[in-house]
């Protein structure tokens, strides 16, 4: 990567951004916001796991100094697609390349937009290098927990939530986080209820991957879309909120709000409620993360209050969404519980998308895996221990999937 001397907080010098997972839903939305402000941001590095044609198109348009791909086959594909345009772009391949990008001295800010626990290593690298870390990759924090937050503190990183609910909470709080504990009674995470909010639970056994990924309000990657349909997404977000805002589990509540207009709320000690509202468009929290502590144009449309119909709220139906309770069970145990739950869920969702198990078996696999490993996890304090536990949980989950015919 070439050296330059811009400062992240000085608008006269563009902030140099690395986007990990640039071809995904969050990655593409991030580039959309970045492209609206060429004077503020420059794209320093991009990474993608598959879809080399999309990555090549992004490279031609944004001219990053570096790109990272997972293996030699993808590297060859990218080189062929790029031809002479590859000149001047450093290609990093395989193990360690995401960590290298995330901690490079030429990078001011990292957008963590990888899906799954695979993003934990690069997030830790960015945190330890003291970067501005914009976190969409909730699984990394669910798995890393205290280890992740310690890396942020010790590295002097600035951690900015991108998940819309957590961005909403963050936007409702003052910048000085030392005042948060005295101010917050509890927080309320809103959830749309996904595509099966009012579907007869008896029929959930038969739903297809296509139905499950058809979210009513948001366009997202396939994994998070399935998580929204099971409400495991909200379960992961409860764990994410515990770490981001240093809350006790009983301070984190969930309410179904089908319109996705209120993105979450802080209920203060004096009973006052602060909420953040807007159209459901991830470019809003992304723009907030990119420009924090300022505000910039995001490209999202404005709320039109006169055409808004009712904003409604209901309690989550635990019969339809049994996964939500798993978050509170996990938070009652050591960090290993959250790591195991996340790994089981990643494997179960993939098995459902591959049509190996029915939709309702996702929860069964999650519960089966957590029970199978209960008491056999320590409180992992190193990345290597967590990755080891993650691998064991995936193997156990695969056994659970196979037992259900997958
Ligand atoms: P996506 O599937 O659309 O994109 C994932 C990106 O990560 C792609 O660029 C892919 O190439 C890369 N990737 C996938 N597996 C990888 C691996 N093993 N190693 C390295 N890179 C890998 O996902 P998304 O919807 O953009 O979500 C990304 C993250 O943001 C998830 O953690 C999700 O929960 C979170 N998030 C997404 C949204 C949304 O609206 N999409 C909202 C809130 C939070
Ligand atoms: Mg969310």
Coordinates of C-alpha atoms and ligand atoms in Angstrom, one line a residue:
X1 CA 0.0 0.0 0.0
X2 CA 1.3 3.5 -0.8
X3 CA 1.9 5.9 2.0
X4 CA 0.1 9.2 2.5
X5 CA -0.4 11.5 5.4
X6 CA -4.1 12.4 5.7
X7 CA -5.7 12.7 9.1
X8 CA -9.1 10.9 9.7
X9 CA -10.6 13.8 11.5
X10 CA -9.5 16.5 9.1
X11 CA -12.0 16.9 6.3
X12 CA -9.4 18.5 4.1
X13 CA -7.8 15.1 3.9
X14 CA -9.9 12.2 2.8
X15 CA -10.5 9.4 5.4
X16 CA -8.9 6.3 4.0
X17 CA -11.4 3.4 4.3
X18 CA -10.9 -0.3 4.2
X19 CA -14.1 -2.3 3.5
X20 CA -14.0 -5.9 4.6
X21 CA -16.7 -7.8 2.7
X22 CA -17.2 -5.1 0.0
X23 CA -19.3 -7.2 -2.3
X24 CA -22.0 -7.8 0.3
X25 CA -25.1 -5.8 1.1
X26 CA -23.4 -3.6 3.7
X27 CA -20.2 -3.4 1.6
X28 CA -22.2 -2.1 -1.5
X29 CA -24.2 0.4 0.6
X30 CA -21.0 1.6 2.1
X31 CA -19.5 2.3 -1.3
X32 CA -22.7 4.0 -2.3
X33 CA -22.3 6.5 0.6
X34 CA -18.5 6.9 0.0
X35 CA -19.1 7.7 -3.7
X36 CA -21.4 10.6 -2.6
X37 CA -18.4 12.2 -0.8
X38 CA -15.2 11.8 -2.8
X39 CA -13.7 14.8 -1.0
X40 CA -14.2 13.1 2.4
X41 CA -13.3 9.5 1.7
X42 CA -10.9 7.5 -0.3
X43 CA -11.1 3.7 -0.7
X44 CA -7.8 2.3 0.5
X45 CA -8.7 -1.4 0.5
X46 CA -11.5 -3.9 -0.4
X47 CA -12.0 -7.6 0.3
X48 CA -14.4 -10.2 -1.0
X49 CA -14.8 -13.9 -0.5
X50 CA -16.5 -14.9 -3.8
X51 CA -18.0 -12.8 -6.6
X52 CA -14.7 -11.7 -8.1
X53 CA -16.5 -10.0 -11.0
X54 CA -18.2 -7.7 -8.5
X55 CA -14.9 -7.1 -6.8
X56 CA -13.2 -6.3 -10.1
X57 CA -15.9 -3.8 -11.0
X58 CA -15.5 -2.1 -7.6
X59 CA -11.7 -2.0 -8.1
X60 CA -12.1 -0.3 -11.5
X61 CA -14.4 2.3 -10.0
X62 CA -12.8 3.0 -6.7
X63 CA -9.2 2.2 -7.4
X64 CA -8.1 0.9 -4.0
X65 CA -4.5 0.5 -3.1
X66 CA -5.0 -3.1 -2.0
X67 CA -7.5 -5.9 -2.2
X68 CA -7.7 -9.2 -0.3
X69 CA -9.1 -12.5 -1.6
X70 CA -9.3 -15.9 0.1
X71 CA -7.2 -18.2 -2.1
X72 CA -5.1 -18.6 -5.2
X73 CA -8.0 -19.6 -7.4
X74 CA -9.9 -16.4 -6.6
X75 CA -6.6 -14.4 -7.1
X76 CA -6.2 -15.9 -10.6
X77 CA -9.8 -15.1 -11.4
X78 CA -9.4 -11.5 -10.2
X79 CA -6.2 -11.0 -12.1
X80 CA -7.8 -12.3 -15.3
X81 CA -10.9 -10.0 -14.8
X82 CA -8.7 -7.0 -14.1
X83 CA -6.1 -7.4 -16.9
X84 CA -3.9 -4.3 -17.1
X85 CA -6.2 -2.5 -14.6
X86 CA -4.7 -4.7 -11.8
X87 CA -1.5 -2.6 -12.1
X88 CA -0.9 -0.5 -9.0
X89 CA -3.3 -2.6 -6.8
X90 CA -1.6 -4.8 -4.2
X91 CA -3.2 -8.2 -4.2
X92 CA -3.2 -10.0 -0.8
X93 CA -4.2 -13.7 -0.7
X94 CA -5.3 -16.1 2.0
X95 CA -4.6 -16.3 5.7
X96 CA -3.7 -13.1 7.4
X97 CA -4.6 -10.8 4.5
X98 CA -7.7 -9.4 6.1
X99 CA -5.8 -8.7 9.3
X100 CA -3.1 -7.0 7.3
X101 CA -5.6 -4.7 5.6
X102 CA -7.4 -4.0 8.9
X103 CA -4.3 -2.9 10.7
X104 CA -2.4 -1.2 7.8
X105 CA -0.9 2.1 8.7
X106 CA -2.4 3.6 5.5
X107 CA -6.0 2.8 6.7
X108 CA -7.8 5.2 9.0
X109 CA -11.2 3.4 9.2
X110 CA -12.4 -0.1 8.8
X111 CA -15.9 -1.2 7.8
X112 CA -16.4 -4.7 9.2
X113 CA -19.0 -6.0 6.8
X114 CA -18.0 -9.7 6.6
X115 CA -20.7 -12.1 7.7
X116 CA -20.1 -14.6 10.5
X117 CA -17.3 -15.4 13.0
X118 CA -14.8 -15.3 10.1
X119 CA -14.7 -11.5 10.8
X120 CA -13.5 -11.8 14.3
X121 CA -9.7 -11.9 13.6
X122 CA -9.8 -8.9 11.3
X123 CA -11.9 -7.0 13.8
X124 CA -9.5 -7.7 16.6
X125 CA -6.6 -6.6 14.3
X126 CA -8.4 -3.3 13.5
X127 CA -9.2 -2.8 17.2
X128 CA -5.6 -3.5 18.4
X129 CA -4.3 -1.1 15.7
X130 CA -6.5 1.7 17.1
X131 CA -8.6 2.1 14.0
X132 CA -12.0 3.7 13.7
X133 CA -13.9 0.4 13.5
X134 CA -17.4 0.5 12.0
X135 CA -19.0 -2.8 13.1
X136 CA -21.7 -4.4 11.0
X137 CA -20.3 -7.9 11.6
X138 CA -22.3 -8.6 14.8
X139 CA -21.2 -12.2 14.9
X140 CA -17.6 -11.1 15.6
X141 CA -18.7 -9.3 18.8
X142 CA -21.1 -12.1 19.8
X143 CA -18.2 -14.6 19.6
X144 CA -15.4 -12.3 20.9
X145 CA -17.3 -10.6 23.8
X146 CA -14.9 -9.3 26.5
X147 CA -11.9 -10.1 24.4
X148 CA -13.2 -7.9 21.6
X149 CA -14.1 -5.0 23.9
X150 CA -10.7 -5.2 25.7
X151 CA -8.9 -5.1 22.3
X152 CA -10.9 -1.9 21.5
X153 CA -10.0 -0.3 24.8
X154 CA -6.3 -1.3 24.8
X155 CA -5.9 -0.4 21.2
X156 CA -7.5 3.0 21.6
X157 CA -9.9 2.2 18.8
X158 CA -13.2 4.0 18.1
X159 CA -16.0 1.4 17.9
X160 CA -19.0 2.6 16.0
X161 CA -22.1 0.3 15.7
X162 CA -23.5 0.0 12.2
X163 CA -26.4 -2.5 13.0
X164 CA -29.4 -0.1 12.7
X165 CA -30.7 -0.8 16.3
X166 CA -27.3 -0.3 17.9
X167 CA -26.6 2.8 15.8
X168 CA -30.0 4.1 17.0
X169 CA -29.1 3.5 20.6
X170 CA -25.7 5.1 20.1
X171 CA -27.2 8.1 18.4
X172 CA -29.5 8.6 21.5
X173 CA -26.6 8.6 23.9
X174 CA -24.0 11.3 24.6
X175 CA -20.5 10.9 23.3
X176 CA -19.1 10.6 26.8
X177 CA -19.7 6.9 27.5
X178 CA -18.8 7.2 31.2
X179 CA -22.2 8.8 31.6
X180 CA -24.2 6.0 30.0
X181 CA -24.6 3.7 33.1
X182 CA -26.1 6.5 35.2
X183 CA -28.4 7.5 32.4
X184 CA -29.8 4.2 31.0
X185 CA -32.6 2.3 32.7
X186 CA -33.0 -0.1 29.9
X187 CA -32.9 -0.2 26.1
X188 CA -35.6 -1.4 23.7
X189 CA -34.4 -3.1 20.5
X190 CA -37.1 -3.0 17.9
X191 CA -37.6 -6.0 15.6
X192 CA -39.7 -6.1 12.4
X193 CA -40.8 -9.7 13.1
X194 CA -39.5 -10.7 9.7
X195 CA -41.5 -12.5 7.0
X196 CA -43.2 -15.0 9.3
X197 CA -44.5 -12.6 12.0
X198 CA -48.1 -13.5 11.5
X199 CA -47.8 -16.9 9.9
X200 CA -49.3 -19.9 11.6
X201 CA -46.4 -21.5 13.5
X202 CA -47.7 -25.0 12.5
X203 CA -46.8 -24.2 8.9
X204 CA -43.2 -23.0 9.5
X205 CA -41.9 -26.5 9.0
X206 CA -42.5 -26.2 5.2
X207 CA -41.2 -22.7 4.5
X208 CA -38.6 -22.5 1.7
X209 CA -35.3 -20.6 1.7
X210 CA -36.8 -18.2 -0.9
X211 CA -39.7 -17.3 1.5
X212 CA -37.3 -17.0 4.5
X213 CA -35.0 -14.5 2.7
X214 CA -37.9 -12.3 1.5
X215 CA -37.7 -9.7 4.3
X216 CA -40.7 -7.2 4.3
X217 CA -38.6 -4.1 5.1
X218 CA -34.9 -4.6 4.5
X219 CA -32.8 -6.0 1.6
X220 CA -29.9 -7.9 3.2
X221 CA -27.5 -10.8 2.7
X222 CA -29.0 -14.3 2.9
X223 CA -27.7 -15.3 6.3
X224 CA -29.0 -12.3 8.2
X225 CA -32.3 -12.6 6.3
X226 CA -32.8 -16.1 7.6
X227 CA -31.7 -14.9 11.1
X228 CA -34.5 -12.2 10.8
X229 CA -37.0 -14.9 10.0
X230 CA -36.1 -17.0 13.0
X231 CA -35.4 -13.9 15.2
X232 CA -32.0 -15.3 15.9
X233 CA -30.9 -12.0 14.4
X234 CA -32.5 -10.2 17.4
X235 CA -30.9 -12.8 19.7
X236 CA -27.5 -12.0 18.3
X237 CA -28.3 -8.3 18.7
X238 CA -29.2 -8.7 22.3
X239 CA -25.7 -10.2 22.9
X240 CA -24.2 -7.4 20.8
X241 CA -25.9 -4.7 22.8
X242 CA -24.7 -6.3 26.1
X243 CA -21.2 -5.7 25.0
X244 CA -21.5 -2.4 23.1
X245 CA -23.4 -0.6 25.9
X246 CA -22.1 -2.6 28.9
X247 CA -25.6 -3.6 30.0
X248 CA -27.1 -6.3 32.2
X249 CA -29.3 -8.8 30.2
X250 CA -32.4 -7.6 32.0
X251 CA -31.7 -4.1 30.7
X252 CA -32.1 -5.3 27.1
X253 CA -35.7 -5.7 25.9
X254 CA -37.1 -6.5 22.5
X255 CA -40.4 -5.3 21.0
X256 CA -41.8 -6.1 17.6
X257 CA -42.4 -3.0 15.5
X258 CA -43.4 -4.2 12.1
X259 CA -43.0 -0.8 10.3
X260 CA -39.2 -0.6 11.0
X261 CA -39.4 3.2 11.5
X262 CA -38.2 3.4 15.1
X263 CA -34.8 1.8 15.0
X264 CA -34.5 1.4 18.8
X265 CA -35.0 3.3 22.0
X266 CA -33.2 4.2 25.2
X267 CA -35.4 4.4 28.3
X268 CA -33.7 6.7 30.7
X269 CA -33.7 6.6 34.6
X270 CA -36.3 9.4 34.7
X271 CA -38.7 7.4 32.4
X272 CA -38.0 9.7 29.4
X273 CA -37.6 7.7 26.2
X274 CA -35.2 8.6 23.4
X275 CA -35.7 7.1 20.0
X276 CA -34.1 7.3 16.6
X277 CA -36.4 7.2 13.6
X278 CA -36.0 7.0 9.8
X279 CA -36.8 5.1 6.7
X280 CA -35.3 1.6 6.8
X281 CA -32.1 2.1 4.8
X282 CA -28.7 0.9 6.1
X283 CA -27.1 3.9 4.4
X284 CA -28.2 6.0 7.4
X285 CA -26.2 4.1 10.1
X286 CA -23.4 3.7 7.6
X287 CA -23.2 7.4 6.9
X288 CA -23.4 8.1 10.6
X289 CA -20.5 5.7 11.2
X290 CA -18.4 7.2 8.4
X291 CA -18.9 10.8 9.4
X292 CA -19.1 10.5 13.2
X293 CA -19.3 12.8 15.0
X294 CA -20.7 14.8 12.1
X295 CA -23.6 14.1 9.8
X296 CA -23.4 13.8 6.0
X297 CA -25.9 13.1 3.2
X298 CA -26.6 9.3 3.1
X299 CA -28.8 9.0 0.0
X300 CA -31.7 7.7 2.1
X301 CA -35.2 9.2 1.5
X302 CA -36.6 11.3 4.3
X303 CA -39.5 10.2 6.5
X304 CA -42.8 11.7 5.5
X305 CA -44.8 11.8 8.7
X306 CA -48.0 12.8 7.0
X307 CA -48.1 9.6 4.9
X308 CA -47.0 7.4 7.8
X309 CA -49.8 5.3 9.0
X310 CA -49.8 3.7 12.5
X311 CA -46.6 2.8 14.3
X312 CA -47.5 -0.4 16.1
X313 CA -45.8 -2.5 18.8
X314 CA -46.3 -6.0 20.1
X315 CA -44.4 -8.5 22.3
X316 CA -42.4 -11.2 20.5
X317 CA -44.3 -14.5 20.3
X318 CA -41.9 -16.9 22.0
X319 CA -43.7 -20.0 20.5
X320 CA -43.1 -18.7 17.0
X321 CA -39.6 -17.3 17.8
X322 CA -38.1 -19.6 20.4
X323 CA -34.6 -18.5 19.4
X324 CA -34.8 -15.1 21.1
X325 CA -34.6 -16.8 24.5
X326 CA -31.3 -18.5 23.7
X327 CA -29.6 -15.1 23.8
X328 CA -30.5 -14.6 27.5
X329 CA -29.5 -18.2 28.3
X330 CA -26.2 -17.6 26.6
X331 CA -25.6 -14.3 28.5
X332 CA -26.2 -16.1 31.8
X333 CA -23.2 -18.4 31.1
X334 CA -19.6 -17.8 30.2
X335 CA -18.5 -16.3 26.9
X336 CA -18.2 -19.8 25.4
X337 CA -22.0 -20.1 25.4
X338 CA -22.4 -17.2 23.0
X339 CA -19.6 -18.5 20.8
X340 CA -21.2 -22.0 20.6
X341 CA -24.7 -20.6 19.9
X342 CA -23.3 -18.4 17.1
X343 CA -21.4 -21.3 15.5
X344 CA -24.3 -23.6 15.7
X345 CA -26.6 -21.0 14.1
X346 CA -24.2 -20.3 11.3
X347 CA -24.1 -24.0 10.4
X348 CA -27.8 -24.5 10.8
X349 CA -28.7 -21.5 8.6
X350 CA -26.4 -22.7 5.9
X351 CA -27.9 -26.2 6.1
X352 CA -31.4 -24.7 5.7
X353 CA -30.3 -22.6 2.8
X354 CA -28.8 -25.7 1.2
X355 CA -32.2 -27.4 1.8
X356 CA -30.6 -30.0 4.1
X357 CA -32.9 -29.3 7.1
X358 CA -36.3 -27.6 7.4
X359 CA -36.7 -24.1 8.8
X360 CA -37.8 -25.2 12.2
X361 CA -34.8 -27.5 12.6
X362 CA -32.5 -24.4 12.8
X363 CA -33.7 -23.8 16.4
X364 CA -33.4 -27.6 17.2
X365 CA -29.8 -27.6 15.9
X366 CA -28.9 -24.6 18.0
X367 CA -30.4 -26.0 21.2
X368 CA -29.0 -29.4 20.5
X369 CA -25.5 -28.0 20.0
X370 CA -25.6 -25.8 23.1
X371 CA -26.8 -28.7 25.2
X372 CA -24.2 -31.1 23.8
X373 CA -21.4 -28.8 24.7
X374 CA -22.9 -27.4 28.0
X375 CA -20.3 -27.3 30.7
X376 CA -17.5 -28.4 28.4
X377 CA -16.5 -24.9 27.5
X378 CA -14.1 -22.8 29.6
X379 CA -14.2 -19.0 29.5
X380 CA -11.9 -18.6 26.4
X381 CA -9.7 -15.7 26.8
X382 CA -7.6 -15.9 23.7
X383 CA -8.6 -15.8 20.0
X384 CA -7.1 -19.2 19.5
X385 CA -9.3 -20.7 22.3
X386 CA -12.4 -19.1 20.8
X387 CA -11.7 -20.4 17.3
X388 CA -11.1 -23.8 18.8
X389 CA -14.4 -23.7 20.5
X390 CA -16.0 -22.4 17.4
X391 CA -14.7 -25.3 15.4
X392 CA -15.9 -27.9 18.0
X393 CA -19.3 -26.3 18.0
X394 CA -19.5 -26.4 14.2
X395 CA -18.6 -30.1 14.2
X396 CA -21.2 -30.8 16.9
X397 CA -23.8 -28.8 14.9
X398 CA -23.0 -30.8 11.8
X399 CA -23.8 -34.0 13.8
X400 CA -27.1 -32.4 14.8
X401 CA -27.8 -31.5 11.2
X402 CA -27.0 -35.1 10.0
X403 CA -29.3 -36.5 12.7
X404 CA -32.1 -34.5 11.1
X405 CA -31.4 -36.0 7.7
X406 CA -29.2 -33.1 6.4
Ligands
LIG1 P1 -23.6 -10.5 2.7 O1 -23.7 -11.9 2.7 O2 -24.4 -9.7 1.7 O3 -22.0 -10.1 2.5 C1 -21.0 -10.7 3.2 C2 -19.6 -10.2 2.7 O4 -18.7 -10.9 3.4 C3 -19.4 -10.5 1.2 O5 -18.6 -9.5 0.7 C4 -18.6 -11.8 1.3 O6 -17.7 -11.9 0.1 C5 -17.8 -11.6 2.6 N1 -17.6 -13.0 3.2 C6 -18.5 -13.9 3.4 N2 -17.9 -15.0 4.0 C7 -16.6 -14.6 4.3 C8 -15.5 -15.3 4.9 N3 -15.6 -16.5 5.4 N4 -14.3 -14.6 5.0 C9 -14.2 -13.4 4.5 N5 -15.2 -12.7 3.8 C10 -16.4 -13.3 3.8 O7 -23.9 -10.0 4.2 P2 -24.5 -8.6 4.7 O8 -26.0 -8.7 4.7 O9 -23.8 -7.5 4.0 O10 -24.1 -8.6 6.2 C11 -22.7 -8.4 6.6 C12 -22.7 -8.3 8.2 O11 -23.4 -7.1 8.5 C13 -23.4 -9.5 8.9 O12 -22.7 -9.7 10.1 C14 -24.8 -8.9 9.2 O13 -25.3 -9.5 10.3 C15 -24.5 -7.5 9.4 N6 -25.6 -6.6 9.2 C16 -26.2 -6.5 7.9 C17 -27.3 -5.7 7.7 C18 -27.9 -5.6 6.3 O14 -28.8 -4.8 6.1 N7 -27.4 -6.4 5.3 C19 -27.8 -5.0 8.7 C20 -27.3 -5.1 10.0 C21 -26.1 -5.9 10.2
LIG2 MG1 -30.1 -5.0 13.1

